[in-house]
mmCIF file of N, CA and C in Angstrom:
data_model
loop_
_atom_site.group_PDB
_atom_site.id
_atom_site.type_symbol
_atom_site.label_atom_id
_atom_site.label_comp_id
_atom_site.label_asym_id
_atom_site.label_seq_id
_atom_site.Cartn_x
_atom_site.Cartn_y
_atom_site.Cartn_z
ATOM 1 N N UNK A 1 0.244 -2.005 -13.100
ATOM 2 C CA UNK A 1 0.507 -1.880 -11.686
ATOM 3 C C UNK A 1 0.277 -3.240 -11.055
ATOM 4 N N UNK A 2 0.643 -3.539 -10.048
ATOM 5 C CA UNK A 2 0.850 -4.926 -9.523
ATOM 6 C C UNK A 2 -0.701 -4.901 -8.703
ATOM 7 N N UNK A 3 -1.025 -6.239 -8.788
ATOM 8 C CA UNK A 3 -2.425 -6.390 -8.352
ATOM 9 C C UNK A 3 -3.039 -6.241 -7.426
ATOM 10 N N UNK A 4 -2.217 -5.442 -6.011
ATOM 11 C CA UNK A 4 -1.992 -4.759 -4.862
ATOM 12 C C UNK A 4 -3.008 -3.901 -4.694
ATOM 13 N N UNK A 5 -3.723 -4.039 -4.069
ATOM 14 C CA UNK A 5 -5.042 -3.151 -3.802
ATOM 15 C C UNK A 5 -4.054 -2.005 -3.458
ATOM 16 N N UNK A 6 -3.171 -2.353 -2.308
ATOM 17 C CA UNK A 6 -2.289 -0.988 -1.678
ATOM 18 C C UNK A 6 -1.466 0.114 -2.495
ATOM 19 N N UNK A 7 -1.143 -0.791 -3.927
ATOM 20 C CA UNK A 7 -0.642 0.298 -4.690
ATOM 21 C C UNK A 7 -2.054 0.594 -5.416
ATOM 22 N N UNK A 8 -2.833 0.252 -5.742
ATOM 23 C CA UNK A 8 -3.858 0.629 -6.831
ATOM 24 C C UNK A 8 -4.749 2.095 -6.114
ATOM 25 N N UNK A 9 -4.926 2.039 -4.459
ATOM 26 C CA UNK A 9 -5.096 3.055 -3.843
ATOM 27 C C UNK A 9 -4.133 4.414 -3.700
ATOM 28 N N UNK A 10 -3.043 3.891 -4.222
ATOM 29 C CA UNK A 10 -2.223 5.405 -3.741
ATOM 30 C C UNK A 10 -1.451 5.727 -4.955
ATOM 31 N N UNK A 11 -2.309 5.376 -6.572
ATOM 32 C CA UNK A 11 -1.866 5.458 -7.475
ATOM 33 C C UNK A 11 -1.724 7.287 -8.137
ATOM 34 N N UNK A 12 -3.565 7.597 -7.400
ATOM 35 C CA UNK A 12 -3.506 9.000 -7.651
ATOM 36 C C UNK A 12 -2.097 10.176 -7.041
ATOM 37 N N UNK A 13 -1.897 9.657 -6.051
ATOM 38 C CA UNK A 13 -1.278 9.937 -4.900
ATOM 39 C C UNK A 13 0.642 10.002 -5.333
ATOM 40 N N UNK A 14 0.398 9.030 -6.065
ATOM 41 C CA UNK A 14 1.534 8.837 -6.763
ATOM 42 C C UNK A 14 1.915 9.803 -7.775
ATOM 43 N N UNK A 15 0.944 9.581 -8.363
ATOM 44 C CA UNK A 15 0.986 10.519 -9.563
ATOM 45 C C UNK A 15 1.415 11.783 -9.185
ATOM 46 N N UNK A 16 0.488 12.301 -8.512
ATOM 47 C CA UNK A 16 0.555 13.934 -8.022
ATOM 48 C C UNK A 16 1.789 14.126 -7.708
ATOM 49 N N UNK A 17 2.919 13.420 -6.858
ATOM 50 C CA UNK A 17 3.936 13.921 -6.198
ATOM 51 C C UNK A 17 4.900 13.702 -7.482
ATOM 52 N N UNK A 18 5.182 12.478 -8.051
ATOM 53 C CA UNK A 18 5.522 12.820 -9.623
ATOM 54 C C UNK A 18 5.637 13.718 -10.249
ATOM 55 N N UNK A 19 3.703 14.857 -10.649
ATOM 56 C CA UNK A 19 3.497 16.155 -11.329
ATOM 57 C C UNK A 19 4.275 17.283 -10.126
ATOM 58 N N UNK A 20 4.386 17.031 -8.948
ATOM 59 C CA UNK A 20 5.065 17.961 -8.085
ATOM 60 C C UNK A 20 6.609 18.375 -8.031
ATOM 61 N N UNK A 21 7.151 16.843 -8.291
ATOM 62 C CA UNK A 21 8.906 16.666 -8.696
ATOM 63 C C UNK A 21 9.337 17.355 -9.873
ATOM 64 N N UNK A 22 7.977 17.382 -10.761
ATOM 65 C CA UNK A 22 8.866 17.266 -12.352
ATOM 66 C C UNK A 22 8.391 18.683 -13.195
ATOM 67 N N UNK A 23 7.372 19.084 -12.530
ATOM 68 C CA UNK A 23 6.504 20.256 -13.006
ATOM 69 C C UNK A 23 5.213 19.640 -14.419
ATOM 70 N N UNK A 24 5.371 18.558 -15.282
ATOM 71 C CA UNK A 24 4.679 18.268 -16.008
ATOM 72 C C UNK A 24 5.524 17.254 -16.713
ATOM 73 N N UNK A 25 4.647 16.384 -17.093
ATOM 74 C CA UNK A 25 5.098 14.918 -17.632
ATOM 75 C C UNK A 25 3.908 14.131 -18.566
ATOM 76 N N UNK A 26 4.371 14.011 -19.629
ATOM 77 C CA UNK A 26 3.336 12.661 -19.960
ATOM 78 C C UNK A 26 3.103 11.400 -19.756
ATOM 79 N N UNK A 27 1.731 10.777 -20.352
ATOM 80 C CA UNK A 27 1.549 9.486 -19.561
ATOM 81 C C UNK A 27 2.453 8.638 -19.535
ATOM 82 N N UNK A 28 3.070 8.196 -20.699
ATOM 83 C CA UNK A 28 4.658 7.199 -20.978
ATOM 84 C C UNK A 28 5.449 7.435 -19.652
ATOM 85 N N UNK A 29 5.997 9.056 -19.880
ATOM 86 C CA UNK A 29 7.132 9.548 -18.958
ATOM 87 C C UNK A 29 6.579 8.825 -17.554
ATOM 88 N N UNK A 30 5.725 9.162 -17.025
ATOM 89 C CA UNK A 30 5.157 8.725 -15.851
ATOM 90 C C UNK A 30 5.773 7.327 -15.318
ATOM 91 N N UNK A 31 5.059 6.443 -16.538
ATOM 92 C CA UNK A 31 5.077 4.746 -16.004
ATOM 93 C C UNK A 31 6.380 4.445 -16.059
ATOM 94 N N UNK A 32 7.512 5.166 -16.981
ATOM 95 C CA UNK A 32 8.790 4.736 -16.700
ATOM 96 C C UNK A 32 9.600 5.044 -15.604
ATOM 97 N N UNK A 33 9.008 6.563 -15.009
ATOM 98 C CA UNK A 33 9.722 6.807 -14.019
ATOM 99 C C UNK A 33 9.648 6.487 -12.691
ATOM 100 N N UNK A 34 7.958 5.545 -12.785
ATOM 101 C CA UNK A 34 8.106 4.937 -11.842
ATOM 102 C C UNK A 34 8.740 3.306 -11.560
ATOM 103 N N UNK A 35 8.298 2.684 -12.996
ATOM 104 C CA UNK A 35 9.567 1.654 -12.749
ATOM 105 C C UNK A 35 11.127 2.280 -12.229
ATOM 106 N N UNK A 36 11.359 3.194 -13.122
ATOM 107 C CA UNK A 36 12.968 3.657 -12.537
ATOM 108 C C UNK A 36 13.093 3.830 -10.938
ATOM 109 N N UNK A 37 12.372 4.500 -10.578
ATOM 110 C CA UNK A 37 11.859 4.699 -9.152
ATOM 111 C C UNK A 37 12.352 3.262 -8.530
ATOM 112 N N UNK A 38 11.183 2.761 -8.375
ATOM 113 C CA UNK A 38 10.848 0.966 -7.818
ATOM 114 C C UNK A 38 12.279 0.413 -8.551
ATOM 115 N N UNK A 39 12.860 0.391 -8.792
ATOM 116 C CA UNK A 39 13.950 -0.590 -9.830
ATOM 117 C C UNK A 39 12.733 -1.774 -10.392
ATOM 118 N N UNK A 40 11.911 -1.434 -11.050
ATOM 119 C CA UNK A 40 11.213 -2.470 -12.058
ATOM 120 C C UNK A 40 10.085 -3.179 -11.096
ATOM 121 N N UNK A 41 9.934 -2.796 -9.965
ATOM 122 C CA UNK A 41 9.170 -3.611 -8.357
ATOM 123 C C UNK A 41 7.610 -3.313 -8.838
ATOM 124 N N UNK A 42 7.462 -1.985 -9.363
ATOM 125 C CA UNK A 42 5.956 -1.439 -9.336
ATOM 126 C C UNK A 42 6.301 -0.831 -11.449
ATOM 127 N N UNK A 43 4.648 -1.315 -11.503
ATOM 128 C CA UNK A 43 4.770 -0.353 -13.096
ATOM 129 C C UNK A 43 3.197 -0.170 -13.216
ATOM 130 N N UNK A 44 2.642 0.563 -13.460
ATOM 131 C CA UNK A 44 1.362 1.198 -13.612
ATOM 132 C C UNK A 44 1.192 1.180 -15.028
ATOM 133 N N UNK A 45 0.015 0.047 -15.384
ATOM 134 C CA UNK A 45 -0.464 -0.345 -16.492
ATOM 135 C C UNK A 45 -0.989 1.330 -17.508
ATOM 136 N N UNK A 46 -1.231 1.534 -18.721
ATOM 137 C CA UNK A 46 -2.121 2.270 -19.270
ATOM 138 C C UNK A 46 -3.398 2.336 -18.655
ATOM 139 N N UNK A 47 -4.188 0.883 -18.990
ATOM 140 C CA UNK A 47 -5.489 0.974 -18.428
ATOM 141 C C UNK A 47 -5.687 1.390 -16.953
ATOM 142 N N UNK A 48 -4.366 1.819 -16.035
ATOM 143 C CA UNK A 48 -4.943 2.180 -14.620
ATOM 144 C C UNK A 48 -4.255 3.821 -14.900
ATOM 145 N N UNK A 49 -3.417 3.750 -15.654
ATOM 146 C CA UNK A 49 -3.191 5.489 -15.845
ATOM 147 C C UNK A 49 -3.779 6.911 -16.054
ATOM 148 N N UNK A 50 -4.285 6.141 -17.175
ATOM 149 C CA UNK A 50 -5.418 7.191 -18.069
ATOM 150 C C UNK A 50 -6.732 7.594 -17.662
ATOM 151 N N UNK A 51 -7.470 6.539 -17.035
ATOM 152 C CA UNK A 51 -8.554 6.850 -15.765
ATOM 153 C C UNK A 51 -7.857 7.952 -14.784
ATOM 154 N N UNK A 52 -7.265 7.499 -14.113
ATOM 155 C CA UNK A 52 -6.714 8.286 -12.977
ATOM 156 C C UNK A 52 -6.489 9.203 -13.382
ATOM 157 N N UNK A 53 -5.687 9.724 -14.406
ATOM 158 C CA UNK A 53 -4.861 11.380 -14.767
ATOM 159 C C UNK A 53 -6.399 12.218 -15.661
ATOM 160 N N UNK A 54 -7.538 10.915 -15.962
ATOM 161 C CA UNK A 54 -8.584 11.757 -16.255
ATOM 162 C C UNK A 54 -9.648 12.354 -15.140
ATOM 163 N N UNK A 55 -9.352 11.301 -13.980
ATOM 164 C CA UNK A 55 -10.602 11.671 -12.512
ATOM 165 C C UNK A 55 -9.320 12.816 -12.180
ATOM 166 N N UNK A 56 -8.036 13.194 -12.142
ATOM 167 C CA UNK A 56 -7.816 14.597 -11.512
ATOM 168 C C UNK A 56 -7.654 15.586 -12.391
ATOM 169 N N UNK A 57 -8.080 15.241 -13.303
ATOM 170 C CA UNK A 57 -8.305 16.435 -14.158
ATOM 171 C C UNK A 57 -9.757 16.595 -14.317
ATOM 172 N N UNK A 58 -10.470 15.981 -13.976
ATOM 173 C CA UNK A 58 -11.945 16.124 -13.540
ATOM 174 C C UNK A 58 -11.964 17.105 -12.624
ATOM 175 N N UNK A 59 -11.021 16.385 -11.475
ATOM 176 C CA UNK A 59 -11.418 17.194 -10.166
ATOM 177 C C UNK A 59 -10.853 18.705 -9.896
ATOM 178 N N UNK A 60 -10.119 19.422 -11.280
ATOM 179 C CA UNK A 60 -9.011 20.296 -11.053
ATOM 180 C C UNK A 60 -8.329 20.284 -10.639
ATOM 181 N N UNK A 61 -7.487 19.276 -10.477
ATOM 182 C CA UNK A 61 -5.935 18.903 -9.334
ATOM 183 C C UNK A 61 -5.144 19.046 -10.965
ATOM 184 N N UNK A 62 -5.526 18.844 -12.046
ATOM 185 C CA UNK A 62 -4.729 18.569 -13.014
ATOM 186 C C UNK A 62 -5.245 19.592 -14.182
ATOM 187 N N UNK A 63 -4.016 20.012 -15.033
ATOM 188 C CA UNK A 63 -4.134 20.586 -16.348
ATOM 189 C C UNK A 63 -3.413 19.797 -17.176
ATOM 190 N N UNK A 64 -3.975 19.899 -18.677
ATOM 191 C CA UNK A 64 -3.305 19.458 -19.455
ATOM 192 C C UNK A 64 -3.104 20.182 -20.728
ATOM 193 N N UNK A 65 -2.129 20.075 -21.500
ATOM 194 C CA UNK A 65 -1.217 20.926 -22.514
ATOM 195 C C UNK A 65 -0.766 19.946 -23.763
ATOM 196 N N UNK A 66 -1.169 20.283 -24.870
ATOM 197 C CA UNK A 66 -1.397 19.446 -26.014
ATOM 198 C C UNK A 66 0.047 19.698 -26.788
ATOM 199 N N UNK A 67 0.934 19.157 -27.480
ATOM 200 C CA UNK A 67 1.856 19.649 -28.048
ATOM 201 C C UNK A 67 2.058 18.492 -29.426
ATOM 202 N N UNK A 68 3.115 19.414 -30.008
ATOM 203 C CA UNK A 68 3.069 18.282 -31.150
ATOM 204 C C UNK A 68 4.242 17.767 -31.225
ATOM 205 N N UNK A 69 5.042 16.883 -30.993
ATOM 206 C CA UNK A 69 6.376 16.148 -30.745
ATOM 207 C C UNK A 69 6.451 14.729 -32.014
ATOM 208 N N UNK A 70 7.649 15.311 -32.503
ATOM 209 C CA UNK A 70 7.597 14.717 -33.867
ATOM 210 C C UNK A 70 6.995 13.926 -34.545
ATOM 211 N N UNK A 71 5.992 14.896 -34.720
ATOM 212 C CA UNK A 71 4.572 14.931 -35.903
ATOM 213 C C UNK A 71 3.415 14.131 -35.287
ATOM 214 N N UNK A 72 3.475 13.748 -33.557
ATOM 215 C CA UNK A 72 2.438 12.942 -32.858
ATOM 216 C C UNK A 72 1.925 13.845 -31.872
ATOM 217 N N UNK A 73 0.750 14.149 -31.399
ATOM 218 C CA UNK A 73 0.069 14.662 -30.606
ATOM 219 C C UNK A 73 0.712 14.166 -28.868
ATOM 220 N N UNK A 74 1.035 15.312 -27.918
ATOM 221 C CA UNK A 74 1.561 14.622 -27.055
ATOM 222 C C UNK A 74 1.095 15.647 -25.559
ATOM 223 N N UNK A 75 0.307 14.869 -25.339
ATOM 224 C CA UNK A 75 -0.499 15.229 -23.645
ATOM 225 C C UNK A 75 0.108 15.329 -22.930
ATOM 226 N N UNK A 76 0.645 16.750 -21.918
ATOM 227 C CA UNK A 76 1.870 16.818 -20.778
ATOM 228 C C UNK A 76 0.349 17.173 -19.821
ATOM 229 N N UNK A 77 0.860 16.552 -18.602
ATOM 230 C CA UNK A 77 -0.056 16.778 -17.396
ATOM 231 C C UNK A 77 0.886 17.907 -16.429
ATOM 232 N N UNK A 78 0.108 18.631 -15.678
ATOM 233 C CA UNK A 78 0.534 19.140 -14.142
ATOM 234 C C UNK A 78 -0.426 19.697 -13.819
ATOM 235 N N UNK A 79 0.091 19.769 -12.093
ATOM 236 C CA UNK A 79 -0.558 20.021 -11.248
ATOM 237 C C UNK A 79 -1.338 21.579 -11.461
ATOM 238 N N UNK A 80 -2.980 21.855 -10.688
ATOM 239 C CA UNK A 80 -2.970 23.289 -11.080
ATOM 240 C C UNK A 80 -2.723 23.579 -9.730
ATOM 241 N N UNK A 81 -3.403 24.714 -9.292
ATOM 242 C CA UNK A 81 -2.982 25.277 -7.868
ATOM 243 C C UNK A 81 -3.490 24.198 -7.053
ATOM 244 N N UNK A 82 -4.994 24.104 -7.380
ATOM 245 C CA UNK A 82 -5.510 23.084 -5.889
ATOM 246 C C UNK A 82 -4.756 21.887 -6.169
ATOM 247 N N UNK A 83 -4.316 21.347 -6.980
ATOM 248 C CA UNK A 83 -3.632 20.347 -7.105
ATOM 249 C C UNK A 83 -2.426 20.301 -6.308
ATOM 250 N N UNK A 84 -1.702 21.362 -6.550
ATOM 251 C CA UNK A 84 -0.744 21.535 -6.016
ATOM 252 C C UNK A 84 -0.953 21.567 -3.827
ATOM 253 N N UNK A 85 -1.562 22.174 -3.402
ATOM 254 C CA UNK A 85 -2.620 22.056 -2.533
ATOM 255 C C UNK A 85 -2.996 21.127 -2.154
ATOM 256 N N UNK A 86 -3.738 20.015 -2.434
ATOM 257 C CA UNK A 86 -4.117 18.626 -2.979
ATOM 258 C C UNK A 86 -2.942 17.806 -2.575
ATOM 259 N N UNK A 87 -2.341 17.607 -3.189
ATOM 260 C CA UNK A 87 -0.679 16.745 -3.373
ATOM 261 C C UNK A 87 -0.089 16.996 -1.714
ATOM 262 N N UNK A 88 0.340 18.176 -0.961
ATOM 263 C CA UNK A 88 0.407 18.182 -0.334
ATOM 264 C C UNK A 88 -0.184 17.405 1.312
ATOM 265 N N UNK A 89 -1.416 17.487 0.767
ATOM 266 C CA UNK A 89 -2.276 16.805 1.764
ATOM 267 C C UNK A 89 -2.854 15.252 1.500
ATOM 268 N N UNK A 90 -2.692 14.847 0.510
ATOM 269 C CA UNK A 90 -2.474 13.556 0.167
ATOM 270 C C UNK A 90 -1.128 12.758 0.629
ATOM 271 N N UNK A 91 -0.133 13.437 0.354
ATOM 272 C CA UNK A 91 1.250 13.076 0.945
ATOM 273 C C UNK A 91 1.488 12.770 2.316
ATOM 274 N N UNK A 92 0.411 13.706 3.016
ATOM 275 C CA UNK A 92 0.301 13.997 4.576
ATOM 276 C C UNK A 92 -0.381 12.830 5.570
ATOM 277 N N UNK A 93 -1.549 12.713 4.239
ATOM 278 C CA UNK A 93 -2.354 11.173 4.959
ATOM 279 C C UNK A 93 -1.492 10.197 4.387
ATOM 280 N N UNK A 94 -1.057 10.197 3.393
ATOM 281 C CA UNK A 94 -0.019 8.906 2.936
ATOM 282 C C UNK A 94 0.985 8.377 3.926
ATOM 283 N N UNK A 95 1.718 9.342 4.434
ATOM 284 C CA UNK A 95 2.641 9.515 5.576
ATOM 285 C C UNK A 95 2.239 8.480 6.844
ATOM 286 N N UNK A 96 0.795 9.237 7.066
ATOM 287 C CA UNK A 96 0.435 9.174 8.435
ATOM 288 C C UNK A 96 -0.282 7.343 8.267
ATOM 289 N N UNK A 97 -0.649 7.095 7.257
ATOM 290 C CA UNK A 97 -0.825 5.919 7.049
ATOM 291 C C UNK A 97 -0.119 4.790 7.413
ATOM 292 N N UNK A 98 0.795 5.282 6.261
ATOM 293 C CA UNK A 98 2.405 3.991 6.918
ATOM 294 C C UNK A 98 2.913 4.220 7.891
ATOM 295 N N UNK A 99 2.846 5.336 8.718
ATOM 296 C CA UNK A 99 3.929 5.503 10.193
ATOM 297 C C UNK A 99 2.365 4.469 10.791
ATOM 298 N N UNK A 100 1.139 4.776 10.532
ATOM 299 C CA UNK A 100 0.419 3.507 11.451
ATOM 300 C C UNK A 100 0.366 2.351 11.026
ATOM 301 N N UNK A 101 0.696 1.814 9.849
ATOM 302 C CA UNK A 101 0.359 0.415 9.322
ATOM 303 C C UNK A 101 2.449 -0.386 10.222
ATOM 304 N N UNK A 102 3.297 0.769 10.080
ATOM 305 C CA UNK A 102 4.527 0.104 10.349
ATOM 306 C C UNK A 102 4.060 -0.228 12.318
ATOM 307 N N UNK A 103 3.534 0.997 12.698
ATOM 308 C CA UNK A 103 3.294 0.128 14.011
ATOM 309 C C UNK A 103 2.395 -1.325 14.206
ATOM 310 N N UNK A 104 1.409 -1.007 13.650
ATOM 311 C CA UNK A 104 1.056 -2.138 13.900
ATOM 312 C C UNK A 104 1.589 -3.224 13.694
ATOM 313 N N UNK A 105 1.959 -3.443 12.123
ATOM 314 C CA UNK A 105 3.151 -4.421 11.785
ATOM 315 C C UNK A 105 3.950 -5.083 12.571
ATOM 316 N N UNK A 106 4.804 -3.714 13.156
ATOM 317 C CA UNK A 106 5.896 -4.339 14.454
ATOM 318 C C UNK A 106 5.337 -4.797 15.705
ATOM 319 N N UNK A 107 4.647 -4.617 15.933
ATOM 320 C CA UNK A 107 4.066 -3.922 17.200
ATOM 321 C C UNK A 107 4.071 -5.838 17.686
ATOM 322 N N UNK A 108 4.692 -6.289 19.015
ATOM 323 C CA UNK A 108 4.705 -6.985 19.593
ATOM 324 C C UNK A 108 3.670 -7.610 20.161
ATOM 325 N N UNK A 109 2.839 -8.600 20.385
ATOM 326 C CA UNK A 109 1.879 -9.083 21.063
ATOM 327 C C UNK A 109 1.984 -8.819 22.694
ATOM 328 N N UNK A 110 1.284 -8.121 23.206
ATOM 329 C CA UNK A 110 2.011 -7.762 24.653
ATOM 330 C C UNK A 110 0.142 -8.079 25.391
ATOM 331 N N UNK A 111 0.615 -10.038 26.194
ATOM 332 C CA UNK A 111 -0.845 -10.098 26.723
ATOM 333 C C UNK A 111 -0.927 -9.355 27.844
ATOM 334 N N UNK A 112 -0.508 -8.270 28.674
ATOM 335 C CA UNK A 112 -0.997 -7.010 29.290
ATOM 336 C C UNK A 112 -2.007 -6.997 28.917
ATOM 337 N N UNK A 113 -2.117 -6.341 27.715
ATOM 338 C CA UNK A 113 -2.881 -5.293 26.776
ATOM 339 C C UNK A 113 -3.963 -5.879 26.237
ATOM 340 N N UNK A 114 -5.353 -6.170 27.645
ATOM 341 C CA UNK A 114 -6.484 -6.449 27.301
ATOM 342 C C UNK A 114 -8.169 -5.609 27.213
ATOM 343 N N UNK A 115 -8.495 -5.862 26.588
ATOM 344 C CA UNK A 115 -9.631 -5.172 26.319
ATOM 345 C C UNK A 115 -10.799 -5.663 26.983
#
């Protein structure tokens, strides 16, 4: 993942709406689909993956399902209910985040507007 504090914070966040799109995915599937996503802009290292998909499966936002895919052990993640739950309201502050970071951004110097 790019050295962006801003993506490294909304990595969980990421994830979840991912496990929400797709119903369940493994770790690989993940990091490619978010390069595909980004056209190649953002890619989420292993070492920041596997932490993360292990703290929400800590927290019960996540299940995981063991399978055997030609002859290799292969970890599919998704969401459980609170997860599902979860995702929703993560999305919500995510939202509400950037509609305030874009104002400020734009937001004109107007010397009126003293304190």
């Amino acid at each position: 993942m790019k050295n962006s504090p801003l993506y490294k914070g909304s990595l969980n966040t990421i994830i979840m709406k991912l496990l929400e799109e797709n119903g369940r995915m493994y770790g690989y599937e993940i990091t490619q689909k978010v390069k595909l996503i980004t056209n190649g802009e953002l890619s989420i290292t292993e070492g920041a993956l596997y932490p993360a998909l292990h703290k929400l499966e800590a927290e019960g936002l996540l299940d995981v399902e063991v399978e055997r895919v030609d002859n290799r052990v292969r970890k599919y993640y998704k969401l459980t209910e609170n997860g599902e739950k979860e995702t929703v309201n993560r999305l919500a502050e995510l939202e509400e985040f950037i509609r305030n970071m874009q104002t400020l951004v734009n937001t004109k110097p107007n010397p009126d507007l003293q304190f």
